[in-house]
PDB file of C-alpha atoms in Angstrom:
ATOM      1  CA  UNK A   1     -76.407  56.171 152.685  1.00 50.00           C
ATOM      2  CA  UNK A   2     -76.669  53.026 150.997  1.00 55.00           C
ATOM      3  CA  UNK A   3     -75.147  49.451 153.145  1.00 53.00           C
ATOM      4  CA  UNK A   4     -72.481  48.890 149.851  1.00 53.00           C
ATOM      5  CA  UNK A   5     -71.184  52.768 150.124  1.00 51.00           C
ATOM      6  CA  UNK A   6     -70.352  52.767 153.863  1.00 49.00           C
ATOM      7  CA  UNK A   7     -68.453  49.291 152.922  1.00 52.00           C
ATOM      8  CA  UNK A   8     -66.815  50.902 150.377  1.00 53.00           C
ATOM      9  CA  UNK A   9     -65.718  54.320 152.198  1.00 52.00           C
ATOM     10  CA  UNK A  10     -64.554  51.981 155.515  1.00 49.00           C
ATOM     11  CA  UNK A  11     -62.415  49.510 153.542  1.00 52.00           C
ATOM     12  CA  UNK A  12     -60.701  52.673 151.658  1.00 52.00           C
ATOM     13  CA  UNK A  13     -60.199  54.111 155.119  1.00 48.00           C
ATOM     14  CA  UNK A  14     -58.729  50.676 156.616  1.00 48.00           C
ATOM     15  CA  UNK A  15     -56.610  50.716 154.026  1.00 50.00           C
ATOM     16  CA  UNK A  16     -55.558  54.652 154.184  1.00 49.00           C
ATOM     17  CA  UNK A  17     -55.123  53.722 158.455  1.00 44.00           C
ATOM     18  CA  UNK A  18     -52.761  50.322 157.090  1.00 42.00           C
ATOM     19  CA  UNK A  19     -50.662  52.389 154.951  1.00 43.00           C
ATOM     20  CA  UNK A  20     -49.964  54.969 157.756  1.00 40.00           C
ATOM     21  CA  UNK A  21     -48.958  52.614 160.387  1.00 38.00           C
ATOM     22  CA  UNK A  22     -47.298  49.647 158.368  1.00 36.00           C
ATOM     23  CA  UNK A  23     -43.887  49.352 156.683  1.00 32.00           C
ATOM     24  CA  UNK A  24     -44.750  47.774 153.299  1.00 37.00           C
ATOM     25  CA  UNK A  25     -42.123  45.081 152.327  1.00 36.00           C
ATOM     26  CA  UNK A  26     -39.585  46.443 149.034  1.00 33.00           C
ATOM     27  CA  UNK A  27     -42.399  46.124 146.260  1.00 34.00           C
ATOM     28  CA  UNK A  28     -44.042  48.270 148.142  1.00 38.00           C
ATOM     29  CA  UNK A  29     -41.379  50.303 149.301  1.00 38.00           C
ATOM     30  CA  UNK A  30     -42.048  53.981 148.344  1.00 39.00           C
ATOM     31  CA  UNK A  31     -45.766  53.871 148.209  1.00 40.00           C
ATOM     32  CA  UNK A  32     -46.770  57.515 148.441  1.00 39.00           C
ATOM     33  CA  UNK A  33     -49.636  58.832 150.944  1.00 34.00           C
ATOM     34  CA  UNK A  34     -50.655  61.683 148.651  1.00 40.00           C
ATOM     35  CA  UNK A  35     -54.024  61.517 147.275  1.00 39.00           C
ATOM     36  CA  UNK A  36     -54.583  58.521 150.092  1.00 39.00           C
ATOM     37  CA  UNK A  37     -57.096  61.563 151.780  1.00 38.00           C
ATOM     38  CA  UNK A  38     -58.687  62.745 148.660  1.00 42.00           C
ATOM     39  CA  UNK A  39     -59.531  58.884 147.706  1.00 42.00           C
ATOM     40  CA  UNK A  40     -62.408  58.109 149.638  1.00 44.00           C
ATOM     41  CA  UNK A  41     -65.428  60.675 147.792  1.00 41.00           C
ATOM     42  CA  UNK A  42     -66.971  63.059 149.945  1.00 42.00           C
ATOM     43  CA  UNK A  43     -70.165  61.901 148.655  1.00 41.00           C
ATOM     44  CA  UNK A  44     -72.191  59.109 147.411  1.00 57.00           C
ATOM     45  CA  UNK A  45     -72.468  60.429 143.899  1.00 71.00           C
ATOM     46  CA  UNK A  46     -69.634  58.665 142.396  1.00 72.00           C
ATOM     47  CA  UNK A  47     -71.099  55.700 144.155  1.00 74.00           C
ATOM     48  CA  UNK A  48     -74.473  56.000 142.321  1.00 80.00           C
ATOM     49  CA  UNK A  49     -73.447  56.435 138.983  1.00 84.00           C
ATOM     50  CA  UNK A  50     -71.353  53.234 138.830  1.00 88.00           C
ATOM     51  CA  UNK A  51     -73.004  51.462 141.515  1.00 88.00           C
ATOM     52  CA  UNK A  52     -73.293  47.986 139.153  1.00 91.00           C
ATOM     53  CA  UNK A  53     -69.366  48.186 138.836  1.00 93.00           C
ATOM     54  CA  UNK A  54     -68.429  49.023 142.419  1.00 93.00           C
ATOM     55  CA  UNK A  55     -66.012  47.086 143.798  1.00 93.00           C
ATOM     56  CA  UNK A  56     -65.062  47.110 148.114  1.00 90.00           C
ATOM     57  CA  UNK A  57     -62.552  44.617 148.317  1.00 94.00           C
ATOM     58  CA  UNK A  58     -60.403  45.698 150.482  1.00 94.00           C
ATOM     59  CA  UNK A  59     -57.004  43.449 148.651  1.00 96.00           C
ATOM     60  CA  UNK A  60     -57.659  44.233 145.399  1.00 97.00           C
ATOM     61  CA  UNK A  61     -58.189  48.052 146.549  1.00 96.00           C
ATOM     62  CA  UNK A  62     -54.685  47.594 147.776  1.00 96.00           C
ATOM     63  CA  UNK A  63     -53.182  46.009 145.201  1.00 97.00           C
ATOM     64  CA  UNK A  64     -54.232  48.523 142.304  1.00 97.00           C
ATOM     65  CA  UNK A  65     -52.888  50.734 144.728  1.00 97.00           C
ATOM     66  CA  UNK A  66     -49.681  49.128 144.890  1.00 97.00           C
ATOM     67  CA  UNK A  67     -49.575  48.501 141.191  1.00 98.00           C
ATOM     68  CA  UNK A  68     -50.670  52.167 140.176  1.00 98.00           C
ATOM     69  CA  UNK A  69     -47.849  54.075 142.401  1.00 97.00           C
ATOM     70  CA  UNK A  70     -45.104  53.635 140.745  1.00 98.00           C
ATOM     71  CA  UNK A  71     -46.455  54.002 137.090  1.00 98.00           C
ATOM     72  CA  UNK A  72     -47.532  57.397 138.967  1.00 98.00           C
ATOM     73  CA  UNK A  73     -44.220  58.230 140.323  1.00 98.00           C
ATOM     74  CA  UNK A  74     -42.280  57.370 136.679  1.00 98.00           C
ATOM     75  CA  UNK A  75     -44.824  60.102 134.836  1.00 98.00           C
ATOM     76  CA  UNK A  76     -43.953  62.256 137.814  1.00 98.00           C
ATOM     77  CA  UNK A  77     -40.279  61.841 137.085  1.00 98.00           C
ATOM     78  CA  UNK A  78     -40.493  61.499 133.287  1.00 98.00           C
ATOM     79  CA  UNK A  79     -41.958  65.614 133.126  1.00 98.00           C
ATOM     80  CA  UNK A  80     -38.929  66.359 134.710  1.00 98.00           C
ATOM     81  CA  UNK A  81     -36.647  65.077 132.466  1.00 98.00           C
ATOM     82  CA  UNK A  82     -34.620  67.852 130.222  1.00 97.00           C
ATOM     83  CA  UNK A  83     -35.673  67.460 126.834  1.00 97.00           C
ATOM     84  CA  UNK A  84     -32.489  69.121 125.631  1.00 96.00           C
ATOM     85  CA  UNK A  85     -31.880  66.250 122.764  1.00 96.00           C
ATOM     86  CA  UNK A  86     -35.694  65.532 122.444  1.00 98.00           C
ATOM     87  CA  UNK A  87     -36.585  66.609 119.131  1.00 98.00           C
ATOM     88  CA  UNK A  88     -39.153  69.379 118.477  1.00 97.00           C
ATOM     89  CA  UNK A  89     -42.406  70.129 116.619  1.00 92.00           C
ATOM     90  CA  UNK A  90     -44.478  73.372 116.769  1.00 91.00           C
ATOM     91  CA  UNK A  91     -48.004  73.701 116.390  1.00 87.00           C
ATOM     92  CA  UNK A  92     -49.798  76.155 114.621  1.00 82.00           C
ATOM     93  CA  UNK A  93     -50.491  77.588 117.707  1.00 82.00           C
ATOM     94  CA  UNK A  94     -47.312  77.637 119.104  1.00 86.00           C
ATOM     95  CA  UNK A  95     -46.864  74.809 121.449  1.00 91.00           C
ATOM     96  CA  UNK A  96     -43.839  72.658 121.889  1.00 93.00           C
ATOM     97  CA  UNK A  97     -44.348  68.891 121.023  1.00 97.00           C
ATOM     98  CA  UNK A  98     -41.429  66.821 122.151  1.00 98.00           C
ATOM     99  CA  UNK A  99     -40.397  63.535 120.633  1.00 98.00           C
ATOM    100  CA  UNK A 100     -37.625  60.930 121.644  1.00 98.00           C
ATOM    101  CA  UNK A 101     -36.782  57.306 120.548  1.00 98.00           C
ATOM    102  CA  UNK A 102     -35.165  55.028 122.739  1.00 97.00           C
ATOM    103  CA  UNK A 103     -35.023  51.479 122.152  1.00 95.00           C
ATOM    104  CA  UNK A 104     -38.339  50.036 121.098  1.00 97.00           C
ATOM    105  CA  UNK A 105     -40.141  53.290 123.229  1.00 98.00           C
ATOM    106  CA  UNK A 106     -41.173  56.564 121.163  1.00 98.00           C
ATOM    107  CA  UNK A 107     -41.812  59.194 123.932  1.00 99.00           C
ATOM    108  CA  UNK A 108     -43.947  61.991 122.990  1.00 98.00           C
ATOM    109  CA  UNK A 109     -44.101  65.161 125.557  1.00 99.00           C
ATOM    110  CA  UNK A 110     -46.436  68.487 125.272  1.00 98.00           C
ATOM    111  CA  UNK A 111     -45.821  70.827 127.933  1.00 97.00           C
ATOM    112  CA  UNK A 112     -47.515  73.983 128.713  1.00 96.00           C
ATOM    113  CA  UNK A 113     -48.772  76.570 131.362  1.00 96.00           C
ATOM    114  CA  UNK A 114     -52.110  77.791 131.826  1.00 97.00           C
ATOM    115  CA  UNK A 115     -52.371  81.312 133.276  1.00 97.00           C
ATOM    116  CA  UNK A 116     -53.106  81.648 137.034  1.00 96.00           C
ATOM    117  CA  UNK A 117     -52.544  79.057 139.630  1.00 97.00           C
ATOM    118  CA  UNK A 118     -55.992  79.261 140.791  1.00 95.00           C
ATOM    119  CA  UNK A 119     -57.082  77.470 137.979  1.00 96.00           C
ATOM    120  CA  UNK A 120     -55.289  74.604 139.335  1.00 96.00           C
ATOM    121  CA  UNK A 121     -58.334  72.658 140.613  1.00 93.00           C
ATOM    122  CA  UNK A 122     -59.741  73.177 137.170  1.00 92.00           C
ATOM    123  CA  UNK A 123     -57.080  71.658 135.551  1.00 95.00           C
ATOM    124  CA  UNK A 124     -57.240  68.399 137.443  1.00 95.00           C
ATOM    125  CA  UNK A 125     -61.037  68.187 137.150  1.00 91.00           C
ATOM    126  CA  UNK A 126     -61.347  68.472 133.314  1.00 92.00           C
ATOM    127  CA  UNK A 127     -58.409  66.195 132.393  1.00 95.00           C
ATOM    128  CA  UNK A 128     -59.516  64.061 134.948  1.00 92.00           C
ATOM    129  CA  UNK A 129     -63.085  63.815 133.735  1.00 88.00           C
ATOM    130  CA  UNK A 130     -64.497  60.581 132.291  1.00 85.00           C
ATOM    131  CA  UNK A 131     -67.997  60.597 132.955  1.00 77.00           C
ATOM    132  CA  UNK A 132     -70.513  59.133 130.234  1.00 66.00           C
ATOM    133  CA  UNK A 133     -72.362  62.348 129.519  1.00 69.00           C
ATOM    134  CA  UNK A 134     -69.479  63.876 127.146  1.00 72.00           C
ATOM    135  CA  UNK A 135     -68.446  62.848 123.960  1.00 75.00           C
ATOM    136  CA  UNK A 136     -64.829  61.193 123.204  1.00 76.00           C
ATOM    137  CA  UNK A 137     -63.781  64.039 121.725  1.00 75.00           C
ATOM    138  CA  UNK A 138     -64.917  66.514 124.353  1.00 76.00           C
ATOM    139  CA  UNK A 139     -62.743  64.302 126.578  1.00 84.00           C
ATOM    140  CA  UNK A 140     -59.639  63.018 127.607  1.00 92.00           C
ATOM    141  CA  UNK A 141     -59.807  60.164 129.397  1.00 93.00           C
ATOM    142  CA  UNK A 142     -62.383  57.293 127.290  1.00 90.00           C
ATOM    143  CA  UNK A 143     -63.467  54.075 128.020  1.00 90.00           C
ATOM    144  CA  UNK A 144     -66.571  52.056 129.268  1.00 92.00           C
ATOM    145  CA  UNK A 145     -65.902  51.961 133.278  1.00 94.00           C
ATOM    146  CA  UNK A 146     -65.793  48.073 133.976  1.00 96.00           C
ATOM    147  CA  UNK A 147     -64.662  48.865 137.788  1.00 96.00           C
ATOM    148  CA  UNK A 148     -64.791  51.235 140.035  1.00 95.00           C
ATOM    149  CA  UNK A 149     -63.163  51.338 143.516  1.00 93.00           C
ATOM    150  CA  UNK A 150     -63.056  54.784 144.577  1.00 84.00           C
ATOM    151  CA  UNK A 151     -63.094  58.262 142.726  1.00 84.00           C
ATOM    152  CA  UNK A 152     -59.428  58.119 141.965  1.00 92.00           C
ATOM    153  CA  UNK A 153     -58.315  54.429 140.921  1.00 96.00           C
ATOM    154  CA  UNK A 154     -61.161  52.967 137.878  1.00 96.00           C
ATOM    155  CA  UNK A 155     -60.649  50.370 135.397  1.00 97.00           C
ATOM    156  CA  UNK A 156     -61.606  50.533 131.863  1.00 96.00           C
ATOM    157  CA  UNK A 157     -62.456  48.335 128.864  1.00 95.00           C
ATOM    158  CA  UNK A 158     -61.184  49.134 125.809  1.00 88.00           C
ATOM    159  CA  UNK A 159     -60.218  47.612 122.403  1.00 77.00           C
ATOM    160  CA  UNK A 160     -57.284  46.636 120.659  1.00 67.00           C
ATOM    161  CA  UNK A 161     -56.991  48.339 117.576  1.00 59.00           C
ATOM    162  CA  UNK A 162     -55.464  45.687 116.072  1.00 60.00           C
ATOM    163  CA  UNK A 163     -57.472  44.776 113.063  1.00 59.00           C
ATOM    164  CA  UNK A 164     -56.696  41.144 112.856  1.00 63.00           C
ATOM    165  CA  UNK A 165     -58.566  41.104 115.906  1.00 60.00           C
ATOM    166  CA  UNK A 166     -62.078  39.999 114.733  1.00 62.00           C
ATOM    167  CA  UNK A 167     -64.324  40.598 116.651  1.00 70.00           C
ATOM    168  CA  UNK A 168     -62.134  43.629 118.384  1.00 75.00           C
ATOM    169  CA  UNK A 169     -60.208  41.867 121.622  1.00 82.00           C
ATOM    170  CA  UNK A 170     -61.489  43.626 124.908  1.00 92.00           C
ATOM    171  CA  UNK A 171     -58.570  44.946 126.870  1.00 95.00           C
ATOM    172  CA  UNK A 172     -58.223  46.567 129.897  1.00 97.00           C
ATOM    173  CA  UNK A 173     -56.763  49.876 131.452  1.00 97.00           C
ATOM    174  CA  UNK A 174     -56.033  51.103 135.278  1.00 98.00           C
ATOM    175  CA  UNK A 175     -56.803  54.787 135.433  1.00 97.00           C
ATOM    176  CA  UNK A 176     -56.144  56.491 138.575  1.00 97.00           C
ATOM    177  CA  UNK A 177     -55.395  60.189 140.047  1.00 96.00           C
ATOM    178  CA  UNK A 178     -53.153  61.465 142.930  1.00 96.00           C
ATOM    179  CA  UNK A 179     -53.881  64.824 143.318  1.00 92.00           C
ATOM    180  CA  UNK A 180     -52.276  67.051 146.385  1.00 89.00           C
ATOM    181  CA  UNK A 181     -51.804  70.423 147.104  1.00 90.00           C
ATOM    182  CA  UNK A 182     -48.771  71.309 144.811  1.00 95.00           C
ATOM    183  CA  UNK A 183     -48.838  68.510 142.498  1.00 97.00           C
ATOM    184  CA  UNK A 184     -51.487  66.125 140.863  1.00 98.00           C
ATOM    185  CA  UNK A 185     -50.401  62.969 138.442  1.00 98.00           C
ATOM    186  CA  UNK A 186     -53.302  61.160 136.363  1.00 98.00           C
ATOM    187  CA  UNK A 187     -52.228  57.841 134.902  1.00 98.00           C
ATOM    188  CA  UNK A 188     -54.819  57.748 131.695  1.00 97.00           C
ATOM    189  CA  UNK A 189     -55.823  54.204 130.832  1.00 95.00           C
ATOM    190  CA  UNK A 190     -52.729  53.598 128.591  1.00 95.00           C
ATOM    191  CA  UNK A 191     -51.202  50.419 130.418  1.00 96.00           C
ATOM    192  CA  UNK A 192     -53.005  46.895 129.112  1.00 96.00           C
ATOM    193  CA  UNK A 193     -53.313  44.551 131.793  1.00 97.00           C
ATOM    194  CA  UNK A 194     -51.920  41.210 131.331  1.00 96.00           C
ATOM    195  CA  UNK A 195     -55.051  39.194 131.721  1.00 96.00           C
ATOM    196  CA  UNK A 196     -56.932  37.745 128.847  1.00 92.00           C
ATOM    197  CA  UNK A 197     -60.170  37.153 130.666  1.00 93.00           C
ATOM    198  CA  UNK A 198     -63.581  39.252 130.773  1.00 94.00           C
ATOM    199  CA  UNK A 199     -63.793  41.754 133.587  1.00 96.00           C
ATOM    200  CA  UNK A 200     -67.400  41.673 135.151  1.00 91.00           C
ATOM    201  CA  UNK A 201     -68.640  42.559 138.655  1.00 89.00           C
ATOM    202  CA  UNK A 202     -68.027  39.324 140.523  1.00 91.00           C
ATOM    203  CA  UNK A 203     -64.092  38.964 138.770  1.00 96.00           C
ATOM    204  CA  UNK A 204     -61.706  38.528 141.299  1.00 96.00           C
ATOM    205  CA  UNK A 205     -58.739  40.925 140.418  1.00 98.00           C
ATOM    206  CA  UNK A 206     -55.978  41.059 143.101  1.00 98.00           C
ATOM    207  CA  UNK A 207     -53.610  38.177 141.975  1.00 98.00           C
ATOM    208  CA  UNK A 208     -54.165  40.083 138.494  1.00 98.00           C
ATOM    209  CA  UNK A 209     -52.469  43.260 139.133  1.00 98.00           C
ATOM    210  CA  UNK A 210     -50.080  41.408 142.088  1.00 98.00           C
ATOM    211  CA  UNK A 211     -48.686  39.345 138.491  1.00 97.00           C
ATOM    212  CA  UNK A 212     -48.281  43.094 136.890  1.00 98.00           C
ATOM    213  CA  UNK A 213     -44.850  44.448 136.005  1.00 97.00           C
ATOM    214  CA  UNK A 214     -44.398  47.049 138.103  1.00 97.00           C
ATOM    215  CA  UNK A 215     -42.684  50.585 137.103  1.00 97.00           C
ATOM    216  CA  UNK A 216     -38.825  50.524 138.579  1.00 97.00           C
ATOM    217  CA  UNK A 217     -38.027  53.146 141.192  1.00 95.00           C
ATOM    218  CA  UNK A 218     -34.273  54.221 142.151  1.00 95.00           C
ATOM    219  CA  UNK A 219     -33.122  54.355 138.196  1.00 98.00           C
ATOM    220  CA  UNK A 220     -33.170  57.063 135.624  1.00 98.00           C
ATOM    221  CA  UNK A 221     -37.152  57.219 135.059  1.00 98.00           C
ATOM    222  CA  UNK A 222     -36.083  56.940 130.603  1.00 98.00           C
ATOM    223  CA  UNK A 223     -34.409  53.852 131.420  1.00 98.00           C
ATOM    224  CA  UNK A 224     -37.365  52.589 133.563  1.00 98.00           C
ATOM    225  CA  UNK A 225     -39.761  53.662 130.799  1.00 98.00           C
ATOM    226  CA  UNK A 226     -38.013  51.661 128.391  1.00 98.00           C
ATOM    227  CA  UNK A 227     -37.652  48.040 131.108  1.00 98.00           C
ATOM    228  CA  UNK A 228     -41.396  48.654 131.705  1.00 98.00           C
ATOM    229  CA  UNK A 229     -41.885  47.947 127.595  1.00 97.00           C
ATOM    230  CA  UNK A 230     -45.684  48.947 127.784  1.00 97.00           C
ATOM    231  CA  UNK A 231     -47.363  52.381 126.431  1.00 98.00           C
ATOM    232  CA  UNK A 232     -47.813  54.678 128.774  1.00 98.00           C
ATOM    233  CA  UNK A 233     -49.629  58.167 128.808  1.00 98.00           C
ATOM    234  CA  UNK A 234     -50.704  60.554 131.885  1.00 98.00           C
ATOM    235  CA  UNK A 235     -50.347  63.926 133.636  1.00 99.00           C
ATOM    236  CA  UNK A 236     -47.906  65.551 135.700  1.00 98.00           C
ATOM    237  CA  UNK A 237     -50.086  68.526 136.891  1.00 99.00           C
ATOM    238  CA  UNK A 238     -47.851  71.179 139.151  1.00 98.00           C
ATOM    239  CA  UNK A 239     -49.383  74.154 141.281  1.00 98.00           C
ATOM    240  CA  UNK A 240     -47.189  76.939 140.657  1.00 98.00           C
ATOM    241  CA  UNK A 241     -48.220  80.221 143.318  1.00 97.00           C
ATOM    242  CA  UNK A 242     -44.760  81.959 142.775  1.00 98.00           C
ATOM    243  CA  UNK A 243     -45.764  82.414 139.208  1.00 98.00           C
ATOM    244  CA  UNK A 244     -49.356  82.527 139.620  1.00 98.00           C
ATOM    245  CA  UNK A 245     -49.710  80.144 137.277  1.00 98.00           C
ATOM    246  CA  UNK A 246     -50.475  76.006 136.306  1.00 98.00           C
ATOM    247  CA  UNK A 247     -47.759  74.243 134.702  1.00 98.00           C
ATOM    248  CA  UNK A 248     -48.992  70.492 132.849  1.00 98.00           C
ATOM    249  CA  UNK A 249     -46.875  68.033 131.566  1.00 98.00           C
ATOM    250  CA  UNK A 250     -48.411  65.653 129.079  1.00 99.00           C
ATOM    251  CA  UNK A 251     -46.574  62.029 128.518  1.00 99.00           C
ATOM    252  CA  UNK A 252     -47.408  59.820 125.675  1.00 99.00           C
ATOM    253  CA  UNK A 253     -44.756  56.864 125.247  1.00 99.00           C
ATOM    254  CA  UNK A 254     -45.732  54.574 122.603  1.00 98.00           C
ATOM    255  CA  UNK A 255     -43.911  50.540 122.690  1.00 98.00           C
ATOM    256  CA  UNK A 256     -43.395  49.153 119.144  1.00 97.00           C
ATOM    257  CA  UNK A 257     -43.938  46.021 119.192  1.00 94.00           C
ATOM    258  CA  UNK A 258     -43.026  45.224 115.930  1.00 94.00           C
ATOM    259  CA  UNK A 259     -46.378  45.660 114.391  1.00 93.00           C
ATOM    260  CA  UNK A 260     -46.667  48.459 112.550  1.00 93.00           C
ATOM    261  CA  UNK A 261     -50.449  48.975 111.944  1.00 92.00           C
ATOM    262  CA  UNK A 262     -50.839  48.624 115.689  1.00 92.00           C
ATOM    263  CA  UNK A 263     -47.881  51.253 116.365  1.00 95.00           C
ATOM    264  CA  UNK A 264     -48.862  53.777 113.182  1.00 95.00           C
ATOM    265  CA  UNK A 265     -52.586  53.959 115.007  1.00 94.00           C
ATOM    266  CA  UNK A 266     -51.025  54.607 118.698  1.00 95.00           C
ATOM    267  CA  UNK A 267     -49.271  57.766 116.594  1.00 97.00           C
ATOM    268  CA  UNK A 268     -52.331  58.812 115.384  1.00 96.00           C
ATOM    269  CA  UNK A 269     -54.252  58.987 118.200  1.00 96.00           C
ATOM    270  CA  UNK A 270     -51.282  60.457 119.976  1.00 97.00           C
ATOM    271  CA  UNK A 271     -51.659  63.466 117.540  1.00 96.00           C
ATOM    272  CA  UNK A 272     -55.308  63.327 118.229  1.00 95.00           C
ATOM    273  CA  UNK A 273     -54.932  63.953 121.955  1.00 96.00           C
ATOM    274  CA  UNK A 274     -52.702  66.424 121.695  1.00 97.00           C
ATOM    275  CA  UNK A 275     -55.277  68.404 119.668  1.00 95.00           C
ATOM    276  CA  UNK A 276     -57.760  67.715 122.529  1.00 95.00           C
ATOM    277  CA  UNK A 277     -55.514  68.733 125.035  1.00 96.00           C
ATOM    278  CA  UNK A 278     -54.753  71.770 123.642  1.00 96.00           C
ATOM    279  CA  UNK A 279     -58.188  72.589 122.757  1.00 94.00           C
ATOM    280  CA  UNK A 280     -59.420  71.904 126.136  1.00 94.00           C
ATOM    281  CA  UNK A 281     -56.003  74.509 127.902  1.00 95.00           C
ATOM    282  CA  UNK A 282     -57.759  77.069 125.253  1.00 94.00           C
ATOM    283  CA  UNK A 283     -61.218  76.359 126.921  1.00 93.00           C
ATOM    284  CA  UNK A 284     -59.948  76.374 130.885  1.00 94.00           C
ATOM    285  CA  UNK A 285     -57.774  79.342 129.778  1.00 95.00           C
ATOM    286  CA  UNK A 286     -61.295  81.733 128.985  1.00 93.00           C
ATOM    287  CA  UNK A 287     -62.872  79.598 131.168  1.00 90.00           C
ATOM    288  CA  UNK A 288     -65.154  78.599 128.590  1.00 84.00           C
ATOM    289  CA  UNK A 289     -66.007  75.312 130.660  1.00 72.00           C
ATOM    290  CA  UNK A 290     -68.272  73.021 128.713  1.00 60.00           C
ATOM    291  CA  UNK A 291     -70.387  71.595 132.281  1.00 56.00           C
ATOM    292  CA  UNK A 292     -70.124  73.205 135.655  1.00 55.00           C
ATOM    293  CA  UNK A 293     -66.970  71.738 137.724  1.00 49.00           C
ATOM    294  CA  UNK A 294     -69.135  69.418 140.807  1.00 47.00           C
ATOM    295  CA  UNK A 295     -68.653  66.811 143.280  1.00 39.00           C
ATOM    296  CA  UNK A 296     -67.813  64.012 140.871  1.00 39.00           C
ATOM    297  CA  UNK A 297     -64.780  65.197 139.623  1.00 44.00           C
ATOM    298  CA  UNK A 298     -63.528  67.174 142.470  1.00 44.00           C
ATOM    299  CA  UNK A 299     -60.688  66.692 144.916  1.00 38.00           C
ATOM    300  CA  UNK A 300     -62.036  67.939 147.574  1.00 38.00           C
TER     301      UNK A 300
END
């Protein structure tokens, strides 16, 4: 195995060892364990792919880590919010869309169930899947990888849609996935870090996401949604044996801003991942899978 991999796997278990036998101070207070032994691949494929954007520093491993968490636990806790005064659209195939305003946030919700809880592994893997090798509209999660630092926790560059922007500004995205046995949240790369630099292999991050706002734990998860005043999209994934079946939650919650070409595009390509989403439940469903589920996207 290559010198830089071993780094890499070591630091992410020095870290997983830390975590276990320190008491983080309040902003870290919380910090979950699960998906801490699914982090480290089993393999060095993940490694190979994006070698030229493979990061092993140990503190700024950490700190996405400590930044991601509780955007993780909020999506978590947002899915199980009753959406008795949501209001309610139904697609032409029959799903539930969900749709709430509060303050300057517009929360958009799609739940539904695919059949059979031992698709649950498939589930995670295909909404999790972001490799290069599929079109954007064959996937969910898009974005040129800029950084990676293990299978679960990547940063990607996107561009603000803005069209004032001239050339389009570069902007960039924390993606990361906590999967465990019952449950599994993916944090798509929704959440624009506050940095107005260019990310490249030798930028030094941590003191970038320790400045982050950080998603408030201990209050109503709608009220923290709307103090975090960012857009924010991801998966709560749930393992369901008693009904033999997989239950997803998607979250889309859109900030306005206060401009509205900016905000009108977020709801359009809101609408457009819902279609994707749906299409792709159709294809897991008849297990019409459009690659063969392997190493690089599993959780194993």
């Amino acid at each position: 195995m290559n010198k830089i991999y071993i780094k890499v796997a070591l630091a992410l278990l020095g870290i997983a060892g830390y975590m276990q036998n320190v008491a983080f101070a309040s902003e870290t207070a919380g910090l979950s364990l699960r998906g801490m032994s699914t982090s480290c691949p089993s393999g060095s494929k993940v490694f190979e792919e994006y070698k030229d954007v493979l990061n092993d520093s140990y503190d700024e491993t950490l700190e996405v880590i400590r930044y991601v968490h509780p955007t993780l636990d909020l999506l978590e806790k947002l899915s199980l919010v009753d959406v008795h005064d949501y209001s309610t659209y139904t697609t032409e195939n029959g799903h539930k869309i969900y749709n709430k305003k509060i303050g300057n946030m517009d929360i958009g919700r799609l739940d539904f169930t695919i059949p059979s809880a031992s698709k649950y592994i498939h589930v995670i893997r295909h909404y999790w899947d972001f490799k290069y090798d599929k079109t954007p509209d064959n996937k969910i999660i898009n974005g040129k990888v800029v950084r990676l630092y293990c299978k679960n926790y990547v940063v990607f560059e996107k561009h603000n849609p803005d069209p004032n922007n001239t050339p389009p500004k570069k902007t960039y995205s924390v993606c990361s996935r906590r999967p465990v046995t019952t449950s599994t949240e993916i944090l798509c790369p929704s959440r624009i870090l506050n940095y107005d630099g260019e990310i490249n292999k030798e930028t030094e991050l941590t003191q970038v996401y320790k400045n982050q706002k950080r998603a408030e734990r201990n209050i109503d998860p709608e009220e923290a949604l709307v103090n975090l005043g960012e857009n924010l999209s991801g998966f709560a994934i749930k393992y369901d044996e008693d009904n033999d079946q997989v239950l997803v939650t998607y979250i889309n919650a859109i900030y306005d801003n206060g401009n509205s070409t900016e905000f009108a595009d977020n709801k359009r390509q809101r609408d457009h991942e819902y279609t994707k989403i749906i299409k792709l439940a159709q294809r897991i469903i008849a297990n019409d899978y459009d690659y063969p589920p392997d190493m690089f996207v599993s959780t194993q």
